[in-house]
Amino acid sequence: MAIPYVFEDEIEHGVCKRLTPLIRRVICNNPGPFTYTGTTTFIVGNGVVAIIDPGPKNDAHLDAIISALDPSEVVSHILVTHTHSDHSPLANALEEKTGAKICGFAEIKNDRQINKSRIDTKVAIEDANFVEMEEAIQRDFNPDIPLQHQDILNGPDWTLEAIYTPGHINNHLCFLLHEEKTVFTGDHIMGWATSVIVPPDGNMADYMDSLERLLSYDIELLRPTHGPEIENPKAFIQAYITHRQKREEQILGQLAKGTTKIQDMIPVLYADTDKRLYPAAAMSVLAHLEGLVQTGKVICKDEIKLSSDFRLK
């Protein structure tokens, strides 16, 4: 099953839009190839509210979030799905403005074979005019309330459950709004594109496990931080899983043909993709290959990096 992508072209940056009785959104004016129309900040509840994914450091967006609140409203919690720079950095300024507690999964583990310093996001692939990768991490993120899987946060009219979903990055959380059976998915699942997995902070095996984990929940809607809502969530998640499984099969097929380098696989595997996005594609292929090495299907004699040679075992 192909992924049934959903798109939203007509949006207004910096304008509060009520989506449901419990959910409002404000979209930051930071559109791009990895953020789509921009970072969506969600306001959950009424009277006493939670804010999900405050976004990047952006004064105009901070003002827009504050303006979206009623004068008498109190922000009790600022929830961060993960610490990429388009999601978490505004949390501190928002905390200063509102007095709310910052909540998130702080720990980032990186004890795997891949050395971050060896990853070159501009690996030479044909003559592509590359877009810079926008996956900088806020390394100093220090939440007031560290969250773990299945932790619950409450307001007068809302209940949010943290769901640990590593993969895109290993401190990624989704948040389930029980009252509406809606999951705020951060970058774990997006409607307009697949999520980029960038080792070593991202891990494909973890990502696949996290997709399966979401399937176990009784949910009716997904709300990513970038792009529109996703209906029929379980079918969409299954399509994501199938897509990744097929990509792995394609990578194994390339190896079977004697193609040993990622930079030679990308133009074949992503023939219909904008060449500017090849660095992101290369990262995802690297993540797949890391998993295949871990499971013993593929051999890499050297350190696992974009320029390595990979072969079938």
PDB file of C-alpha atoms in Angstrom:
ATOM      1  CA  MET A   1       0.000   0.000   0.000  1.00  0.00           C
ATOM      2  CA  ALA A   2       1.383   3.395  -1.001  1.00  0.00           C
ATOM      3  CA  ILE A   3       1.436   6.069   1.670  1.00  0.00           C
ATOM      4  CA  PRO A   4      -1.755   8.164   1.240  1.00  0.00           C
ATOM      5  CA  TYR A   5      -0.034  11.513   1.676  1.00  0.00           C
ATOM      6  CA  VAL A   6      -2.092  14.530   2.722  1.00  0.00           C
ATOM      7  CA  PHE A   7      -1.223  18.153   2.015  1.00  0.00           C
ATOM      8  CA  GLU A   8      -2.344  21.586   3.137  1.00  0.00           C
ATOM      9  CA  ASP A   9      -1.437  24.532   0.951  1.00  0.00           C
ATOM     10  CA  GLU A  10      -3.574  27.329   2.363  1.00  0.00           C
ATOM     11  CA  ILE A  11      -2.367  28.262   5.829  1.00  0.00           C
ATOM     12  CA  GLU A  12      -1.753  31.514   7.697  1.00  0.00           C
ATOM     13  CA  HIS A  13       1.408  31.931   9.709  1.00  0.00           C
ATOM     14  CA  GLY A  14       1.070  33.452  13.147  1.00  0.00           C
ATOM     15  CA  VAL A  15      -2.734  33.165  13.224  1.00  0.00           C
ATOM     16  CA  CYS A  16      -4.542  31.097  15.834  1.00  0.00           C
ATOM     17  CA  LYS A  17      -6.991  28.595  14.369  1.00  0.00           C
ATOM     18  CA  ARG A  18      -9.355  26.537  16.498  1.00  0.00           C
ATOM     19  CA  LEU A  19      -9.418  22.953  15.260  1.00  0.00           C
ATOM     20  CA  THR A  20     -11.668  21.321  17.876  1.00  0.00           C
ATOM     21  CA  PRO A  21     -13.208  22.382  21.203  1.00  0.00           C
ATOM     22  CA  LEU A  22      -9.935  21.341  22.866  1.00  0.00           C
ATOM     23  CA  ILE A  23      -7.285  22.145  20.245  1.00  0.00           C
ATOM     24  CA  ARG A  24      -5.959  25.366  18.730  1.00  0.00           C
ATOM     25  CA  ARG A  25      -2.927  25.790  16.512  1.00  0.00           C
ATOM     26  CA  VAL A  26      -0.463  28.510  15.550  1.00  0.00           C
ATOM     27  CA  ILE A  27       1.960  27.873  12.655  1.00  0.00           C
ATOM     28  CA  CYS A  28       5.414  29.432  12.765  1.00  0.00           C
ATOM     29  CA  ASN A  29       6.691  31.236   9.683  1.00  0.00           C
ATOM     30  CA  ASN A  30       9.570  28.806   9.104  1.00  0.00           C
ATOM     31  CA  PRO A  31       8.541  26.859   5.994  1.00  0.00           C
ATOM     32  CA  GLY A  32      11.130  24.719   4.252  1.00  0.00           C
ATOM     33  CA  PRO A  33      11.905  21.344   2.687  1.00  0.00           C
ATOM     34  CA  PHE A  34      12.021  19.681   6.121  1.00  0.00           C
ATOM     35  CA  THR A  35       9.374  21.762   7.939  1.00  0.00           C
ATOM     36  CA  TYR A  36       6.773  21.925   5.128  1.00  0.00           C
ATOM     37  CA  THR A  37       4.521  24.933   5.883  1.00  0.00           C
ATOM     38  CA  GLY A  38       6.229  25.544   9.233  1.00  0.00           C
ATOM     39  CA  THR A  39       6.254  24.309  12.820  1.00  0.00           C
ATOM     40  CA  THR A  40       2.757  23.905  14.258  1.00  0.00           C
ATOM     41  CA  THR A  41       2.390  24.781  17.924  1.00  0.00           C
ATOM     42  CA  PHE A  42      -0.696  23.251  19.507  1.00  0.00           C
ATOM     43  CA  ILE A  43      -2.649  24.706  22.423  1.00  0.00           C
ATOM     44  CA  VAL A  44      -4.636  22.028  24.254  1.00  0.00           C
ATOM     45  CA  GLY A  45      -7.511  22.763  26.605  1.00  0.00           C
ATOM     46  CA  ASN A  46      -9.363  25.828  27.809  1.00  0.00           C
ATOM     47  CA  GLY A  47      -8.708  27.979  30.854  1.00  0.00           C
ATOM     48  CA  VAL A  48      -5.699  25.955  31.974  1.00  0.00           C
ATOM     49  CA  VAL A  49      -3.855  24.816  28.860  1.00  0.00           C
ATOM     50  CA  ALA A  50      -0.873  22.820  27.656  1.00  0.00           C
ATOM     51  CA  ILE A  51       1.277  23.928  24.734  1.00  0.00           C
ATOM     52  CA  ILE A  52       2.869  21.277  22.504  1.00  0.00           C
ATOM     53  CA  ASP A  53       6.043  21.998  20.493  1.00  0.00           C
ATOM     54  CA  PRO A  54       6.701  25.717  21.053  1.00  0.00           C
ATOM     55  CA  GLY A  55       8.995  25.784  18.015  1.00  0.00           C
ATOM     56  CA  PRO A  56      12.244  27.526  17.061  1.00  0.00           C
ATOM     57  CA  LYS A  57      13.598  30.718  18.579  1.00  0.00           C
ATOM     58  CA  ASN A  58      11.339  33.203  16.839  1.00  0.00           C
ATOM     59  CA  ASP A  59      10.020  36.345  18.527  1.00  0.00           C
ATOM     60  CA  ALA A  60       7.074  36.715  16.162  1.00  0.00           C
ATOM     61  CA  HIS A  61       5.982  33.145  16.856  1.00  0.00           C
ATOM     62  CA  LEU A  62       6.307  33.673  20.603  1.00  0.00           C
ATOM     63  CA  ASP A  63       4.079  36.746  20.342  1.00  0.00           C
ATOM     64  CA  ALA A  64       1.570  34.806  18.227  1.00  0.00           C
ATOM     65  CA  ILE A  65       1.349  32.010  20.810  1.00  0.00           C
ATOM     66  CA  ILE A  66       0.781  34.483  23.643  1.00  0.00           C
ATOM     67  CA  SER A  67      -1.823  36.344  21.575  1.00  0.00           C
ATOM     68  CA  ALA A  68      -3.664  33.067  20.946  1.00  0.00           C
ATOM     69  CA  LEU A  69      -4.372  32.724  24.669  1.00  0.00           C
ATOM     70  CA  ASP A  70      -7.351  34.315  26.337  1.00  0.00           C
ATOM     71  CA  PRO A  71      -6.267  36.968  28.880  1.00  0.00           C
ATOM     72  CA  SER A  72      -7.419  34.825  31.793  1.00  0.00           C
ATOM     73  CA  GLU A  73      -5.861  31.582  30.557  1.00  0.00           C
ATOM     74  CA  VAL A  74      -3.010  29.876  32.383  1.00  0.00           C
ATOM     75  CA  VAL A  75      -0.373  27.738  30.667  1.00  0.00           C
ATOM     76  CA  SER A  76       0.444  24.861  33.005  1.00  0.00           C
ATOM     77  CA  HIS A  77       2.714  22.738  30.800  1.00  0.00           C
ATOM     78  CA  ILE A  78       4.945  23.173  27.759  1.00  0.00           C
ATOM     79  CA  LEU A  79       5.337  19.778  26.099  1.00  0.00           C
ATOM     80  CA  VAL A  80       8.211  19.057  23.725  1.00  0.00           C
ATOM     81  CA  THR A  81       8.029  16.083  21.364  1.00  0.00           C
ATOM     82  CA  HIS A  82      11.804  16.149  20.786  1.00  0.00           C
ATOM     83  CA  THR A  83      14.789  18.446  20.785  1.00  0.00           C
ATOM     84  CA  HIS A  84      15.357  19.295  17.134  1.00  0.00           C
ATOM     85  CA  SER A  85      15.827  23.020  16.677  1.00  0.00           C
ATOM     86  CA  ASP A  86      12.467  23.611  15.002  1.00  0.00           C
ATOM     87  CA  HIS A  87      10.563  22.141  17.973  1.00  0.00           C
ATOM     88  CA  SER A  88      12.082  22.883  21.377  1.00  0.00           C
ATOM     89  CA  PRO A  89      14.230  26.067  21.615  1.00  0.00           C
ATOM     90  CA  LEU A  90      11.339  28.502  22.154  1.00  0.00           C
ATOM     91  CA  ALA A  91      10.307  26.595  25.289  1.00  0.00           C
ATOM     92  CA  ASN A  92      12.555  28.627  27.585  1.00  0.00           C
ATOM     93  CA  ALA A  93      11.222  31.996  26.412  1.00  0.00           C
ATOM     94  CA  LEU A  94       7.662  30.689  26.638  1.00  0.00           C
ATOM     95  CA  GLU A  95       8.346  29.473  30.166  1.00  0.00           C
ATOM     96  CA  GLU A  96       9.561  32.949  31.120  1.00  0.00           C
ATOM     97  CA  LYS A  97       6.395  34.493  29.695  1.00  0.00           C
ATOM     98  CA  THR A  98       3.925  32.053  31.244  1.00  0.00           C
ATOM     99  CA  GLY A  99       5.543  30.358  34.233  1.00  0.00           C
ATOM    100  CA  ALA A 100       4.641  26.947  32.792  1.00  0.00           C
ATOM    101  CA  LYS A 101       6.709  23.823  33.363  1.00  0.00           C
ATOM    102  CA  ILE A 102       8.709  22.431  30.431  1.00  0.00           C
ATOM    103  CA  CYS A 103       8.108  18.710  29.914  1.00  0.00           C
ATOM    104  CA  GLY A 104      10.003  16.295  27.686  1.00  0.00           C
ATOM    105  CA  PHE A 105      12.254  13.282  27.398  1.00  0.00           C
ATOM    106  CA  ALA A 106      15.675  14.782  28.029  1.00  0.00           C
ATOM    107  CA  GLU A 107      18.143  11.955  27.684  1.00  0.00           C
ATOM    108  CA  ILE A 108      19.918  11.450  24.354  1.00  0.00           C
ATOM    109  CA  LYS A 109      21.842   8.194  24.145  1.00  0.00           C
ATOM    110  CA  ASN A 110      24.613   7.824  21.594  1.00  0.00           C
ATOM    111  CA  ASP A 111      26.679   4.737  22.281  1.00  0.00           C
ATOM    112  CA  ARG A 112      26.406   3.123  18.877  1.00  0.00           C
ATOM    113  CA  GLN A 113      29.056   2.454  16.260  1.00  0.00           C
ATOM    114  CA  ILE A 114      28.270   5.478  14.099  1.00  0.00           C
ATOM    115  CA  ASN A 115      30.453   8.481  14.837  1.00  0.00           C
ATOM    116  CA  LYS A 116      28.519  11.725  14.341  1.00  0.00           C
ATOM    117  CA  SER A 117      31.664  13.548  13.258  1.00  0.00           C
ATOM    118  CA  ARG A 118      32.026  11.143  10.335  1.00  0.00           C
ATOM    119  CA  ILE A 119      28.645  12.000   8.838  1.00  0.00           C
ATOM    120  CA  ASP A 120      28.929  14.444   5.954  1.00  0.00           C
ATOM    121  CA  THR A 121      25.485  15.676   4.947  1.00  0.00           C
ATOM    122  CA  LYS A 122      26.916  16.873   1.635  1.00  0.00           C
ATOM    123  CA  VAL A 123      28.108  13.468   0.453  1.00  0.00           C
ATOM    124  CA  ALA A 124      28.723  13.815  -3.280  1.00  0.00           C
ATOM    125  CA  ILE A 125      25.763  12.429  -5.217  1.00  0.00           C
ATOM    126  CA  GLU A 126      25.711  13.447  -8.870  1.00  0.00           C
ATOM    127  CA  ASP A 127      25.539  17.244  -9.195  1.00  0.00           C
ATOM    128  CA  ALA A 128      22.710  17.905  -6.760  1.00  0.00           C
ATOM    129  CA  ASN A 129      22.265  21.435  -5.424  1.00  0.00           C
ATOM    130  CA  PHE A 130      21.901  20.387  -1.810  1.00  0.00           C
ATOM    131  CA  VAL A 131      19.549  21.771   0.788  1.00  0.00           C
ATOM    132  CA  GLU A 132      21.220  22.036   4.174  1.00  0.00           C
ATOM    133  CA  MET A 133      19.973  19.476   6.677  1.00  0.00           C
ATOM    134  CA  GLU A 134      17.864  21.225   9.309  1.00  0.00           C
ATOM    135  CA  GLU A 135      18.165  18.686  12.085  1.00  0.00           C
ATOM    136  CA  ALA A 136      20.271  20.594  14.629  1.00  0.00           C
ATOM    137  CA  ILE A 137      19.695  19.351  18.160  1.00  0.00           C
ATOM    138  CA  GLN A 138      19.185  21.460  21.269  1.00  0.00           C
ATOM    139  CA  ARG A 139      21.783  19.685  23.391  1.00  0.00           C
ATOM    140  CA  ASP A 140      21.164  21.801  26.498  1.00  0.00           C
ATOM    141  CA  PHE A 141      17.470  20.888  26.773  1.00  0.00           C
ATOM    142  CA  ASN A 142      16.687  20.374  30.454  1.00  0.00           C
ATOM    143  CA  PRO A 143      12.977  19.880  31.188  1.00  0.00           C
ATOM    144  CA  ASP A 144      11.439  20.814  34.512  1.00  0.00           C
ATOM    145  CA  ILE A 145       9.410  17.603  34.313  1.00  0.00           C
ATOM    146  CA  PRO A 146      11.291  14.716  32.642  1.00  0.00           C
ATOM    147  CA  LEU A 147       8.782  12.400  31.015  1.00  0.00           C
ATOM    148  CA  GLN A 148       8.858   8.660  30.513  1.00  0.00           C
ATOM    149  CA  HIS A 149       6.638   6.321  28.522  1.00  0.00           C
ATOM    150  CA  GLN A 150       2.984   6.404  29.677  1.00  0.00           C
ATOM    151  CA  ASP A 151       3.409   9.366  32.029  1.00  0.00           C
ATOM    152  CA  ILE A 152       0.161  11.342  32.341  1.00  0.00           C
ATOM    153  CA  LEU A 153      -0.342  15.112  32.486  1.00  0.00           C
ATOM    154  CA  ASN A 154      -3.756  16.590  33.307  1.00  0.00           C
ATOM    155  CA  GLY A 155      -5.704  19.810  32.987  1.00  0.00           C
ATOM    156  CA  PRO A 156      -9.328  20.571  33.873  1.00  0.00           C
ATOM    157  CA  ASP A 157     -10.603  19.348  30.501  1.00  0.00           C
ATOM    158  CA  TRP A 158      -7.669  17.405  29.041  1.00  0.00           C
ATOM    159  CA  THR A 159      -5.503  14.350  29.674  1.00  0.00           C
ATOM    160  CA  LEU A 160      -2.246  13.887  27.782  1.00  0.00           C
ATOM    161  CA  GLU A 161      -0.276  10.637  27.844  1.00  0.00           C
ATOM    162  CA  ALA A 162       3.378  10.504  26.810  1.00  0.00           C
ATOM    163  CA  ILE A 163       4.208   7.729  24.343  1.00  0.00           C
ATOM    164  CA  TYR A 164       7.912   7.045  23.920  1.00  0.00           C
ATOM    165  CA  THR A 165       8.628   6.846  20.186  1.00  0.00           C
ATOM    166  CA  PRO A 166      12.386   6.862  19.519  1.00  0.00           C
ATOM    167  CA  GLY A 167      13.631   6.560  15.968  1.00  0.00           C
ATOM    168  CA  HIS A 168      13.550   9.973  14.321  1.00  0.00           C
ATOM    169  CA  ILE A 169      15.634  10.923  17.348  1.00  0.00           C
ATOM    170  CA  ASN A 170      16.000   8.858  20.475  1.00  0.00           C
ATOM    171  CA  ASN A 171      14.296  11.342  22.825  1.00  0.00           C
ATOM    172  CA  HIS A 172      11.114  11.558  20.743  1.00  0.00           C
ATOM    173  CA  LEU A 173       7.712  11.490  22.423  1.00  0.00           C
ATOM    174  CA  CYS A 174       4.212  11.520  21.001  1.00  0.00           C
ATOM    175  CA  PHE A 175       1.303  12.745  23.118  1.00  0.00           C
ATOM    176  CA  LEU A 176      -2.122  11.114  23.216  1.00  0.00           C
ATOM    177  CA  LEU A 177      -5.062  13.391  24.026  1.00  0.00           C
ATOM    178  CA  HIS A 178      -7.415  10.883  25.620  1.00  0.00           C
ATOM    179  CA  GLU A 179     -10.539  13.007  25.317  1.00  0.00           C
ATOM    180  CA  GLU A 180     -10.307  13.114  21.513  1.00  0.00           C
ATOM    181  CA  LYS A 181      -8.289   9.927  20.832  1.00  0.00           C
ATOM    182  CA  THR A 182      -5.804  12.150  19.012  1.00  0.00           C
ATOM    183  CA  VAL A 183      -2.037  11.683  18.931  1.00  0.00           C
ATOM    184  CA  PHE A 184       0.296  14.643  18.490  1.00  0.00           C
ATOM    185  CA  THR A 185       3.047  12.916  16.535  1.00  0.00           C
ATOM    186  CA  GLY A 186       5.809  15.529  16.328  1.00  0.00           C
ATOM    187  CA  ASP A 187       8.093  14.311  13.530  1.00  0.00           C
ATOM    188  CA  HIS A 188       7.444  10.618  14.150  1.00  0.00           C
ATOM    189  CA  ILE A 189       4.706  10.594  11.511  1.00  0.00           C
ATOM    190  CA  MET A 190       3.929  13.330   8.994  1.00  0.00           C
ATOM    191  CA  GLY A 191       1.212  13.397   6.373  1.00  0.00           C
ATOM    192  CA  TRP A 192       3.129  15.084   3.557  1.00  0.00           C
ATOM    193  CA  ALA A 193       6.402  13.108   3.684  1.00  0.00           C
ATOM    194  CA  THR A 194       8.200  10.334   5.492  1.00  0.00           C
ATOM    195  CA  SER A 195      10.216  11.132   8.593  1.00  0.00           C
ATOM    196  CA  VAL A 196      13.972  11.513   8.163  1.00  0.00           C
ATOM    197  CA  ILE A 197      16.082   9.168  10.298  1.00  0.00           C
ATOM    198  CA  VAL A 198      19.548  10.635  10.896  1.00  0.00           C
ATOM    199  CA  PRO A 199      22.056   8.393  12.717  1.00  0.00           C
ATOM    200  CA  PRO A 200      23.430   8.271  15.308  1.00  0.00           C
ATOM    201  CA  ASP A 201      20.667  10.134  17.159  1.00  0.00           C
ATOM    202  CA  GLY A 202      18.110   8.485  14.893  1.00  0.00           C
ATOM    203  CA  ASN A 203      17.765   4.714  14.627  1.00  0.00           C
ATOM    204  CA  MET A 204      15.721   2.781  12.068  1.00  0.00           C
ATOM    205  CA  ALA A 205      15.111  -0.298  14.234  1.00  0.00           C
ATOM    206  CA  ASP A 206      13.803   1.918  17.037  1.00  0.00           C
ATOM    207  CA  TYR A 207      11.688   3.812  14.533  1.00  0.00           C
ATOM    208  CA  MET A 208       9.994   0.673  13.232  1.00  0.00           C
ATOM    209  CA  ASP A 209       9.322  -0.520  16.786  1.00  0.00           C
ATOM    210  CA  SER A 210       7.807   2.874  17.625  1.00  0.00           C
ATOM    211  CA  LEU A 211       5.466   2.712  14.634  1.00  0.00           C
ATOM    212  CA  GLU A 212       4.282  -0.694  15.826  1.00  0.00           C
ATOM    213  CA  ARG A 213       3.820   0.710  19.329  1.00  0.00           C
ATOM    214  CA  LEU A 214       1.375   3.353  18.087  1.00  0.00           C
ATOM    215  CA  LEU A 215      -0.713   0.659  16.402  1.00  0.00           C
ATOM    216  CA  SER A 216      -1.548  -0.733  19.844  1.00  0.00           C
ATOM    217  CA  TYR A 217      -3.422   2.438  20.867  1.00  0.00           C
ATOM    218  CA  ASP A 218      -7.101   3.231  20.332  1.00  0.00           C
ATOM    219  CA  ILE A 219      -6.708   6.392  18.255  1.00  0.00           C
ATOM    220  CA  GLU A 220      -8.806   8.241  15.693  1.00  0.00           C
ATOM    221  CA  LEU A 221      -6.572  11.069  14.458  1.00  0.00           C
ATOM    222  CA  LEU A 222      -2.912  12.037  14.115  1.00  0.00           C
ATOM    223  CA  ARG A 223      -1.735  15.638  14.355  1.00  0.00           C
ATOM    224  CA  PRO A 224       1.884  16.073  13.197  1.00  0.00           C
ATOM    225  CA  THR A 225       3.900  19.170  14.067  1.00  0.00           C
ATOM    226  CA  HIS A 226       4.373  19.800  10.343  1.00  0.00           C
ATOM    227  CA  GLY A 227       1.432  19.585   7.974  1.00  0.00           C
ATOM    228  CA  PRO A 228      -2.243  18.677   8.258  1.00  0.00           C
ATOM    229  CA  GLU A 229      -4.062  16.124  10.378  1.00  0.00           C
ATOM    230  CA  ILE A 230      -4.131  12.474   9.329  1.00  0.00           C
ATOM    231  CA  GLU A 231      -7.365  10.502   9.356  1.00  0.00           C
ATOM    232  CA  ASN A 232      -7.556   6.683   9.392  1.00  0.00           C
ATOM    233  CA  PRO A 233      -4.397   6.624  11.512  1.00  0.00           C
ATOM    234  CA  LYS A 234      -3.862   2.877  11.729  1.00  0.00           C
ATOM    235  CA  ALA A 235      -4.008   2.430   7.962  1.00  0.00           C
ATOM    236  CA  PHE A 236      -1.618   5.357   7.559  1.00  0.00           C
ATOM    237  CA  ILE A 237       0.829   3.959  10.124  1.00  0.00           C
ATOM    238  CA  GLN A 238       0.722   0.560   8.442  1.00  0.00           C
ATOM    239  CA  ALA A 239       1.479   2.234   5.112  1.00  0.00           C
ATOM    240  CA  TYR A 240       4.499   3.898   6.744  1.00  0.00           C
ATOM    241  CA  ILE A 241       5.699   0.503   7.981  1.00  0.00           C
ATOM    242  CA  THR A 242       5.191  -1.109   4.573  1.00  0.00           C
ATOM    243  CA  HIS A 243       7.064   1.744   2.891  1.00  0.00           C
ATOM    244  CA  ARG A 244      10.093   1.245   5.129  1.00  0.00           C
ATOM    245  CA  GLN A 245      10.019  -2.514   4.618  1.00  0.00           C
ATOM    246  CA  LYS A 246       9.969  -2.052   0.845  1.00  0.00           C
ATOM    247  CA  ARG A 247      12.831   0.443   1.052  1.00  0.00           C
ATOM    248  CA  GLU A 248      14.878  -2.120   2.940  1.00  0.00           C
ATOM    249  CA  GLU A 249      14.138  -4.687   0.227  1.00  0.00           C
ATOM    250  CA  GLN A 250      15.262  -2.184  -2.416  1.00  0.00           C
ATOM    251  CA  ILE A 251      18.524  -1.558  -0.555  1.00  0.00           C
ATOM    252  CA  LEU A 252      19.172  -5.294  -0.331  1.00  0.00           C
ATOM    253  CA  GLY A 253      18.439  -5.484  -4.049  1.00  0.00           C
ATOM    254  CA  GLN A 254      21.049  -2.820  -4.761  1.00  0.00           C
ATOM    255  CA  LEU A 255      23.602  -4.713  -2.697  1.00  0.00           C
ATOM    256  CA  ALA A 256      22.754  -7.921  -4.567  1.00  0.00           C
ATOM    257  CA  LYS A 257      23.568  -6.103  -7.819  1.00  0.00           C
ATOM    258  CA  GLY A 258      26.981  -5.136  -6.473  1.00  0.00           C
ATOM    259  CA  THR A 259      26.225  -1.515  -5.562  1.00  0.00           C
ATOM    260  CA  THR A 260      28.150  -1.060  -2.334  1.00  0.00           C
ATOM    261  CA  LYS A 261      28.071   2.698  -1.690  1.00  0.00           C
ATOM    262  CA  ILE A 262      25.160   4.812  -0.524  1.00  0.00           C
ATOM    263  CA  GLN A 263      25.953   7.639  -2.929  1.00  0.00           C
ATOM    264  CA  ASP A 264      25.478   5.234  -5.854  1.00  0.00           C
ATOM    265  CA  MET A 265      22.207   3.862  -4.483  1.00  0.00           C
ATOM    266  CA  ILE A 266      20.469   7.203  -3.961  1.00  0.00           C
ATOM    267  CA  PRO A 267      19.871   8.193  -7.624  1.00  0.00           C
ATOM    268  CA  VAL A 268      18.293   4.771  -8.211  1.00  0.00           C
ATOM    269  CA  LEU A 269      16.250   4.465  -5.021  1.00  0.00           C
ATOM    270  CA  TYR A 270      15.103   8.097  -5.098  1.00  0.00           C
ATOM    271  CA  ALA A 271      14.842   8.687  -8.841  1.00  0.00           C
ATOM    272  CA  ASP A 272      11.590  10.639  -8.415  1.00  0.00           C
ATOM    273  CA  THR A 273      12.847  12.763  -5.505  1.00  0.00           C
ATOM    274  CA  ASP A 274      14.093  16.342  -5.687  1.00  0.00           C
ATOM    275  CA  LYS A 275      17.896  16.059  -5.798  1.00  0.00           C
ATOM    276  CA  ARG A 276      18.174  18.782  -3.179  1.00  0.00           C
ATOM    277  CA  LEU A 277      16.753  16.261  -0.705  1.00  0.00           C
ATOM    278  CA  TYR A 278      19.334  13.578  -1.482  1.00  0.00           C
ATOM    279  CA  PRO A 279      21.281  14.262   1.752  1.00  0.00           C
ATOM    280  CA  ALA A 280      18.169  13.419   3.788  1.00  0.00           C
ATOM    281  CA  ALA A 281      17.614  10.333   1.641  1.00  0.00           C
ATOM    282  CA  ALA A 282      21.231   9.289   2.181  1.00  0.00           C
ATOM    283  CA  MET A 283      20.744   9.538   5.942  1.00  0.00           C
ATOM    284  CA  SER A 284      17.692   7.289   5.825  1.00  0.00           C
ATOM    285  CA  VAL A 285      19.541   4.721   3.705  1.00  0.00           C
ATOM    286  CA  LEU A 286      22.409   4.858   6.196  1.00  0.00           C
ATOM    287  CA  ALA A 287      19.913   4.216   8.996  1.00  0.00           C
ATOM    288  CA  HIS A 288      18.504   1.221   7.109  1.00  0.00           C
ATOM    289  CA  LEU A 289      21.997  -0.161   6.509  1.00  0.00           C
ATOM    290  CA  GLU A 290      22.945   0.290  10.145  1.00  0.00           C
ATOM    291  CA  GLY A 291      19.953  -1.855  11.087  1.00  0.00           C
ATOM    292  CA  LEU A 292      20.842  -4.467   8.469  1.00  0.00           C
ATOM    293  CA  VAL A 293      24.380  -4.653   9.853  1.00  0.00           C
ATOM    294  CA  GLN A 294      22.986  -5.083  13.365  1.00  0.00           C
ATOM    295  CA  THR A 295      20.759  -7.966  12.245  1.00  0.00           C
ATOM    296  CA  GLY A 296      23.619  -9.654  10.405  1.00  0.00           C
ATOM    297  CA  LYS A 297      22.192  -9.350   6.892  1.00  0.00           C
ATOM    298  CA  VAL A 298      24.837  -6.866   5.744  1.00  0.00           C
ATOM    299  CA  ILE A 299      28.564  -6.483   6.392  1.00  0.00           C
ATOM    300  CA  CYS A 300      30.469  -3.233   6.835  1.00  0.00           C
ATOM    301  CA  LYS A 301      34.158  -3.847   7.507  1.00  0.00           C
ATOM    302  CA  ASP A 302      34.882  -0.256   8.488  1.00  0.00           C
ATOM    303  CA  GLU A 303      33.142   2.243  10.731  1.00  0.00           C
ATOM    304  CA  ILE A 304      29.546   2.745   9.601  1.00  0.00           C
ATOM    305  CA  LYS A 305      29.370   6.043   7.736  1.00  0.00           C
ATOM    306  CA  LEU A 306      28.024   7.456   4.489  1.00  0.00           C
ATOM    307  CA  SER A 307      31.187   6.704   2.535  1.00  0.00           C
ATOM    308  CA  SER A 308      31.539   3.098   3.749  1.00  0.00           C
ATOM    309  CA  ASP A 309      31.304  -0.015   1.589  1.00  0.00           C
ATOM    310  CA  PHE A 310      28.375  -2.284   2.448  1.00  0.00           C
ATOM    311  CA  ARG A 311      27.998  -5.862   1.221  1.00  0.00           C
ATOM    312  CA  LEU A 312      25.580  -8.725   1.678  1.00  0.00           C
ATOM    313  CA  LYS A 313      26.709 -11.270   4.218  1.00  0.00           C
TER     314      LYS A 313
END
